[in-house]
Coordinates of C-alpha atoms (C1' of nucleotides) in Angstrom, one line a residue:
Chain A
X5 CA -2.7 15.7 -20.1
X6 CA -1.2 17.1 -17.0
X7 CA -3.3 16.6 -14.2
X8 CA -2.4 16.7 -10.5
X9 CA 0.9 14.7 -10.7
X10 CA 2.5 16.0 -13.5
X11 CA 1.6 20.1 -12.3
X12 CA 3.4 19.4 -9.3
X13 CA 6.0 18.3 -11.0
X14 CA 6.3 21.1 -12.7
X15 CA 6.0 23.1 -9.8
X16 CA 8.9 21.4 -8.5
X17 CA 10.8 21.8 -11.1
X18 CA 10.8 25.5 -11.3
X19 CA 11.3 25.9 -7.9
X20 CA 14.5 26.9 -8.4
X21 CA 13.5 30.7 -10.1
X22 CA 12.7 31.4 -6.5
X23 CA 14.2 34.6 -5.5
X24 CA 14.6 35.9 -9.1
X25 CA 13.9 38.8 -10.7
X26 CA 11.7 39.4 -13.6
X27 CA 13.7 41.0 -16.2
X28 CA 11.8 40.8 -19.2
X29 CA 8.5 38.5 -20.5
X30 CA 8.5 38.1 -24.6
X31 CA 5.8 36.2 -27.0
X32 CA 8.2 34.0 -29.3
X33 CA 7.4 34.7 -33.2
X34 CA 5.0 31.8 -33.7
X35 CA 2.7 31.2 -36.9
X36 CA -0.3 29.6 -34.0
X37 CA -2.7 31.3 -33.1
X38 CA -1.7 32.7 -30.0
X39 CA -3.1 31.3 -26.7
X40 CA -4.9 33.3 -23.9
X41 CA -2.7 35.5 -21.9
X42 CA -4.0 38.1 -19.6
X43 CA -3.4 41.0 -19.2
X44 CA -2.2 41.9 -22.8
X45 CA 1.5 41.5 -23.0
X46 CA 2.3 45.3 -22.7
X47 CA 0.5 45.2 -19.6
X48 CA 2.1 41.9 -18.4
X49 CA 5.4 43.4 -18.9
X50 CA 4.9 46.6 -16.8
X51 CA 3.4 44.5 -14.0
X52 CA 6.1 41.7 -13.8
X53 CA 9.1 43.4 -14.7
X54 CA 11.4 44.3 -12.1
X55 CA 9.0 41.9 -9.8
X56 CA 10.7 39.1 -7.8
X57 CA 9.6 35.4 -7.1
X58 CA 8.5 34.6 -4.0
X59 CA 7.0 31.3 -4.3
X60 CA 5.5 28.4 -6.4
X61 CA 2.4 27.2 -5.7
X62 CA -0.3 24.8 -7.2
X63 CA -4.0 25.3 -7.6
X64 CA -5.6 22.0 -8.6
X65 CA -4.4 22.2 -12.3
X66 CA -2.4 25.1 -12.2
X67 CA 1.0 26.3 -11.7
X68 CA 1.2 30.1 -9.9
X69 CA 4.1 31.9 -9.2
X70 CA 3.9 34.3 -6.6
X71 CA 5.5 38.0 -7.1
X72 CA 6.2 40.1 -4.6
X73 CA 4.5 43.5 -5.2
X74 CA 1.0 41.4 -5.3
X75 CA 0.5 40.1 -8.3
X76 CA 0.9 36.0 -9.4
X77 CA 1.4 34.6 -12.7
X78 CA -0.8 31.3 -13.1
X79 CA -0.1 29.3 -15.6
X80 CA -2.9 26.4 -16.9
X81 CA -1.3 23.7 -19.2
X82 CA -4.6 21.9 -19.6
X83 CA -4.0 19.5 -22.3
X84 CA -0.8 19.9 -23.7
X85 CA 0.7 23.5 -21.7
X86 CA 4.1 22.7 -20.2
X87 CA 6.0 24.9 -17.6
X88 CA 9.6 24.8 -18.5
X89 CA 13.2 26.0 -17.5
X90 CA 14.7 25.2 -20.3
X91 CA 14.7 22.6 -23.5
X92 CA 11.1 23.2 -24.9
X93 CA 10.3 20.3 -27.4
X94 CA 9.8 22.3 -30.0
X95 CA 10.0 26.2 -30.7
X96 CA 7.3 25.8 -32.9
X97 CA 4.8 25.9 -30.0
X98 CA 6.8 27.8 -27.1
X99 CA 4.3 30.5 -26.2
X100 CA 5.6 33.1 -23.7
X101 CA 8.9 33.3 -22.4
X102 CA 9.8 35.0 -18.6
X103 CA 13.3 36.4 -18.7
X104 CA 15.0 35.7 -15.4
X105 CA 17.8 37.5 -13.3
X106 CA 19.2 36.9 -10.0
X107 CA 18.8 33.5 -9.5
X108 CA 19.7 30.1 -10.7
X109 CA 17.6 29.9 -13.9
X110 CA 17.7 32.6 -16.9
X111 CA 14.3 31.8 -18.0
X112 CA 10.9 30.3 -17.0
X113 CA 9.0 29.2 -20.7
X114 CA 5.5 28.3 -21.2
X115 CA 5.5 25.8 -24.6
X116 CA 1.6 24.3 -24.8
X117 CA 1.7 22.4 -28.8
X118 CA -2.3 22.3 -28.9
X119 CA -2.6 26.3 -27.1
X120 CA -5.6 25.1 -24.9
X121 CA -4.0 26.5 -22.0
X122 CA -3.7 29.9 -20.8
X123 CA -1.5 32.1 -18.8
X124 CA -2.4 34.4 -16.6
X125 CA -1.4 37.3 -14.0
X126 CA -3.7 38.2 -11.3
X127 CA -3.7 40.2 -8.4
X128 CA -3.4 39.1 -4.7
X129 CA -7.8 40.1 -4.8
X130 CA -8.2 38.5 -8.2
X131 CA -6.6 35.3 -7.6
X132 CA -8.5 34.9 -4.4
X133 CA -11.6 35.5 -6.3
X134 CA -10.9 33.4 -9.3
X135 CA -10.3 30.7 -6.8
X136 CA -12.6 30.5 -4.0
X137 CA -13.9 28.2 -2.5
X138 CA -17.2 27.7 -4.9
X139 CA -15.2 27.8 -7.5
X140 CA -12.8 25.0 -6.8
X141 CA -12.5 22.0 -4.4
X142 CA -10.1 21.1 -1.7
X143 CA -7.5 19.5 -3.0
X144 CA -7.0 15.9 -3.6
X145 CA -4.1 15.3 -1.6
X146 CA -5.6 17.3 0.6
X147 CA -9.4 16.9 1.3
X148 CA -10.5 14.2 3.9
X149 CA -12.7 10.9 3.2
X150 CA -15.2 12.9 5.3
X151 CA -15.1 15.7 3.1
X152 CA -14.8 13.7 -0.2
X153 CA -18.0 11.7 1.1
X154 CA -19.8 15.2 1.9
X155 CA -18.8 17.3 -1.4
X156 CA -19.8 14.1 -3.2
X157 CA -22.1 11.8 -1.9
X158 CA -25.7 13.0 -2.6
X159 CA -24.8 13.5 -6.4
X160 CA -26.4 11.0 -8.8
X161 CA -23.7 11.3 -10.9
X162 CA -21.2 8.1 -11.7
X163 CA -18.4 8.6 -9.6
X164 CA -16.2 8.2 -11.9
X165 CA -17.6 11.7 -13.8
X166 CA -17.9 13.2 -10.6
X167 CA -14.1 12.7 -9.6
X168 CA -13.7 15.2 -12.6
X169 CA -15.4 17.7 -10.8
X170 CA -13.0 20.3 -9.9
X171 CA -15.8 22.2 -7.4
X172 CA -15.7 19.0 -5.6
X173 CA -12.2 17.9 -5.4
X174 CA -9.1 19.8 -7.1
X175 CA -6.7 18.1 -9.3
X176 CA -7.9 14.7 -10.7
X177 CA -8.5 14.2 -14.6
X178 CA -9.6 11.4 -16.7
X179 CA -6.4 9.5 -16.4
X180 CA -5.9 9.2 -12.6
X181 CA -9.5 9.1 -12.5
X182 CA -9.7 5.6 -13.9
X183 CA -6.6 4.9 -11.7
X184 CA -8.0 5.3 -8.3
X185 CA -11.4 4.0 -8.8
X186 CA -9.3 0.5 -10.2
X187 CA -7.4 0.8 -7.0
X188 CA -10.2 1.3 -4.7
X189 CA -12.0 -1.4 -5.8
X190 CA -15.0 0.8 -7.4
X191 CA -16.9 0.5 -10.5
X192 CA -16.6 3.6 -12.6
X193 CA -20.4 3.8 -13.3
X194 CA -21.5 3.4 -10.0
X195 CA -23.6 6.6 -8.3
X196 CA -22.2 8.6 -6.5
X197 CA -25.5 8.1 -3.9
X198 CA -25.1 4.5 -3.4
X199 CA -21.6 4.6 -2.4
X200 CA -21.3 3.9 1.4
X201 CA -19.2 5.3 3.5
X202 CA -16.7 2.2 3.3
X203 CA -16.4 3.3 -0.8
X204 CA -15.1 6.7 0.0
X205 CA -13.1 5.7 2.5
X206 CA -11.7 3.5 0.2
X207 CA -11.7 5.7 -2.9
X208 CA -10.0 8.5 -0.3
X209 CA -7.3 6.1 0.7
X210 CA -6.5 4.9 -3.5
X211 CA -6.8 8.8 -4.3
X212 CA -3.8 9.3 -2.2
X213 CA -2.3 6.4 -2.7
X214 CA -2.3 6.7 -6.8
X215 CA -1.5 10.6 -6.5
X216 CA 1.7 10.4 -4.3
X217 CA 3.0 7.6 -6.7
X218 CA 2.4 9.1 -9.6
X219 CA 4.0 12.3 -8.2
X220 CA 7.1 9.9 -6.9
X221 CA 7.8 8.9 -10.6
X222 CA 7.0 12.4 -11.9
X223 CA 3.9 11.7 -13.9
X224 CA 2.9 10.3 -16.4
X225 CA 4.3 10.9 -20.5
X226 CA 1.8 9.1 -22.8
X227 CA 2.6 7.4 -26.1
X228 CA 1.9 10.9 -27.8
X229 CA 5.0 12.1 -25.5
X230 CA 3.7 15.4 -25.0
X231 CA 4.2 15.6 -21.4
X232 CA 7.4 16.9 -20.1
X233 CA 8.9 18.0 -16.2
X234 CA 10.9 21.4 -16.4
X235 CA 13.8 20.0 -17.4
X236 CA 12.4 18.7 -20.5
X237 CA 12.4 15.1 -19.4
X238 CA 9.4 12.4 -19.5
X239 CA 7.7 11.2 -16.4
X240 CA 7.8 7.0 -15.4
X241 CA 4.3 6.7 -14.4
X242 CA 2.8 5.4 -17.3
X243 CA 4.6 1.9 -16.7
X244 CA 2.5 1.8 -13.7
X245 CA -0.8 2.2 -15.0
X246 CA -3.1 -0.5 -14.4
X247 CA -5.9 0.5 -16.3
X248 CA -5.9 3.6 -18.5
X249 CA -5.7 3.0 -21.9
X250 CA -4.8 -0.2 -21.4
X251 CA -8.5 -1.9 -23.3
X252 CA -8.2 -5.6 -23.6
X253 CA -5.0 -6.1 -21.5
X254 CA -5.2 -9.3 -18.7
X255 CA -5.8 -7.0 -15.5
X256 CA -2.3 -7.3 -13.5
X257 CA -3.9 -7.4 -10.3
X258 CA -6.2 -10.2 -10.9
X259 CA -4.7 -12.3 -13.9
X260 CA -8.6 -12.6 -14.6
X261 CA -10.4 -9.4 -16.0
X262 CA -9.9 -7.9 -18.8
X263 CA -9.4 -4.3 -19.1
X264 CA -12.6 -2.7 -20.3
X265 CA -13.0 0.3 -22.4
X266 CA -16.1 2.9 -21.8
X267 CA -17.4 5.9 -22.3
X268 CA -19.0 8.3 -19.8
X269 CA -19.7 11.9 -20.5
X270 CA -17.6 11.9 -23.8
X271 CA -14.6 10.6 -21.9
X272 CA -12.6 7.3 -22.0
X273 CA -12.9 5.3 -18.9
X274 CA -11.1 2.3 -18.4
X275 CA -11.8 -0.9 -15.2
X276 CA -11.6 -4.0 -14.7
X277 CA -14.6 -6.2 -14.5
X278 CA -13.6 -8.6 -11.6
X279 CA -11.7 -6.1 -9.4
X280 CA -14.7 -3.1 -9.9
X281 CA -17.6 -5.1 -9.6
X282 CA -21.0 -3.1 -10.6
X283 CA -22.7 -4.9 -7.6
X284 CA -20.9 -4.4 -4.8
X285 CA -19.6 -7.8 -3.2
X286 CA -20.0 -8.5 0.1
X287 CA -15.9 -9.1 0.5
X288 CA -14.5 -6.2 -0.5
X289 CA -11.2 -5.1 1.5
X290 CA -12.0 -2.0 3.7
X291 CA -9.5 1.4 3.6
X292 CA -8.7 0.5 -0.6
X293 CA -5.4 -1.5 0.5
X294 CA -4.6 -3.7 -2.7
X295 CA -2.3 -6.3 -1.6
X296 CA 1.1 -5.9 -2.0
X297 CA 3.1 -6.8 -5.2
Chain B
dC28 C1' -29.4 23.3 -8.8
dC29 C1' -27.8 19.4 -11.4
dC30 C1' -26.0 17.5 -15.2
dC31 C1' -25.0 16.8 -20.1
dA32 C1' -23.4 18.3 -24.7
dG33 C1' -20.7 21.4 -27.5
dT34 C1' -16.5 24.3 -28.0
dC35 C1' -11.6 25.4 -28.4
dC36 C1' -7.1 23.3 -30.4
dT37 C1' -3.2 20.1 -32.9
dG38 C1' -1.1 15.8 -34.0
dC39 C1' -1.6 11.2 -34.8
dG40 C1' -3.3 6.7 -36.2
dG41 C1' -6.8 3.9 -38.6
dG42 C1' -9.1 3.1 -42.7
dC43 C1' -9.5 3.1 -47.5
Chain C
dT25 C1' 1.6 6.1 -50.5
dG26 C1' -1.6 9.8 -49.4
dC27 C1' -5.5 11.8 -47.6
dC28 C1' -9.3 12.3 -44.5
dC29 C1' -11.7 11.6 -40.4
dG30 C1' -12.1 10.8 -35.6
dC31 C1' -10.2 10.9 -31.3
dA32 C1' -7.5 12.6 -27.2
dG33 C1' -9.7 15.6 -22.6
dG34 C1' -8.3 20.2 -19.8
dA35 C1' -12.1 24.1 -18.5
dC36 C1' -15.7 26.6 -19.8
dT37 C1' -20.6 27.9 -21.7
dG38 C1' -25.4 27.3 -22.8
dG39 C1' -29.4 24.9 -22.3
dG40 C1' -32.8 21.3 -20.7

DNA sequence: CCCCAGTCCTGCGGGC
DNA sequence: TGCCCGCAGGACTGGG
């Protein structure tokens, strides 16, 4: 489920169709019923052809590439969309295809096996629109523990739901959700409202400190295997988790708790007892530093 | 406004 | 062994 770390990734990885030229965009044959892509494709085609790329960028969730002429293609893998140069896992599920001239890659493909995810191209004016600042939340690597605390703090919400919040704070899911709130110390079912300023500095400082790991060993590929970078390869995070799907395991941090399995607004959320407390104890570390391994 | 529940979709694993 | 059901959770919508 590609969430911050693995989009970013895949921005990454396509980097390299910078300074191409769209030749040509087809929608392989496939038997699937076909996922949302806007404009329809004839459109599509007559406004990216004979477009160049100017630039890769990442909105929260979402991969855009930049044209020049004023118009971006943003891609949204949600649960299973990957952004690929080549290799797709199967052709089965590879939705659209951007052919590519010019540059170092021939082709930039969009393969998604569930077809949750969309793809979209938008003008300069429509893709400020679509993602203003109501719409969507700094994002996580980049919003301050002030502004975390601010967006965040007068919600009755668990924080653990509200992390999900993509108005509040851009780019964390379920997964990296349970993550940081392990890492900070933090009960998941905690309210957002009685978290002091010392919790969000300390869930700011484990946000950051999960995110850029997980981006170090390019994300995390679950046991269903779906998620790939560009080049078709999986990511090493998942032999890092502490906590995410990992019910009944010893907690490695603390050799004491065991990993608990809950559910909060229809999701999976996964702690440990001894280090995320429900009552917060009077000892907890300040700034979310875990000690070292 | 705030928050929750339902919706989309496919593949997989558990249970019988 | 085979089949069915439930679950996985991105973003969005409708309603209390």
């Amino acid at each position: 489920m590609p969430e911050l770390p693995e989009v970013e990734t895949m921005r990454r990885g396509v980097l390299p169709i910078v300074g191409s030229r769209v030749v040509g965009v087809e929608r392989p044959r496939c038997r699937r019923r076909p996922i949302a892509i806007e404009p329809a494709l004839a459109r599509l085609r007559r406004l990216a052809v004979g477009a160049t790329v100017i630039d890769i960028s990442r909105i929260g969730k979402r991969v855009v590439v930049h044209l020049d002429r004023g118009y971006s293609i943003v891609f949204e893998p949600r649960m299973t969309g990957l952004v690929l140069l080549a290799q797709p896992p199967t052709f089965e599920h590879l939705r659209l295809r951007l052919l590519l001239a010019g540059g170092r890659a021939n082709e930039l493909l969009y393969w998604d096996r569930r077809g949750l995810g969309s793809v979209r191209l938008l003008s300069t004016a429509e893709l400020a629109a679509r993602f203003d600042e109501v719409t969507i939340g700094p994002d996580a690597l980049a919003i301050t523990a002030e502004q975390l605390a601010a967006r965040l703090g007068k919600s009755r919400r668990a924080v653990k739901v509200a992390l999900l919040d993509q108005r509040a704070v851009a780019g964390i899911g379920n997964l990296y959700a349970a993550e940081i709130l392990h890492r900070a110390g933090i009960h998941p079912a905690r309210r957002c409202d009685r978290l002091r300023k010392d919790d969000w500095l300390a869930i700011h400082a484990a946000t950051v400190e999960i995110l850029t790991m997980a981006i170090r060993y390019e994300g995390s590929t679950l046991a269903d295997g779906t998620y790939r970078n560009a080049l078709n390869n999986s990511g090493g995070y998942q032999n890092h988790h502490r906590v995410y799907d990992r019910a009944g395991d010893v907690c490695d941090d603390c050799s004491a708790g065991r990993i608990q399995r809950i559910v909060q607004a229809q999701r999976a959320t996964f702690f440990c007892p001894i280090c995320q407390p429900l009552r917060q104890s009077s000892s907890r570390r300040a700034g979310g530093g875990r000690k070292a391994k």
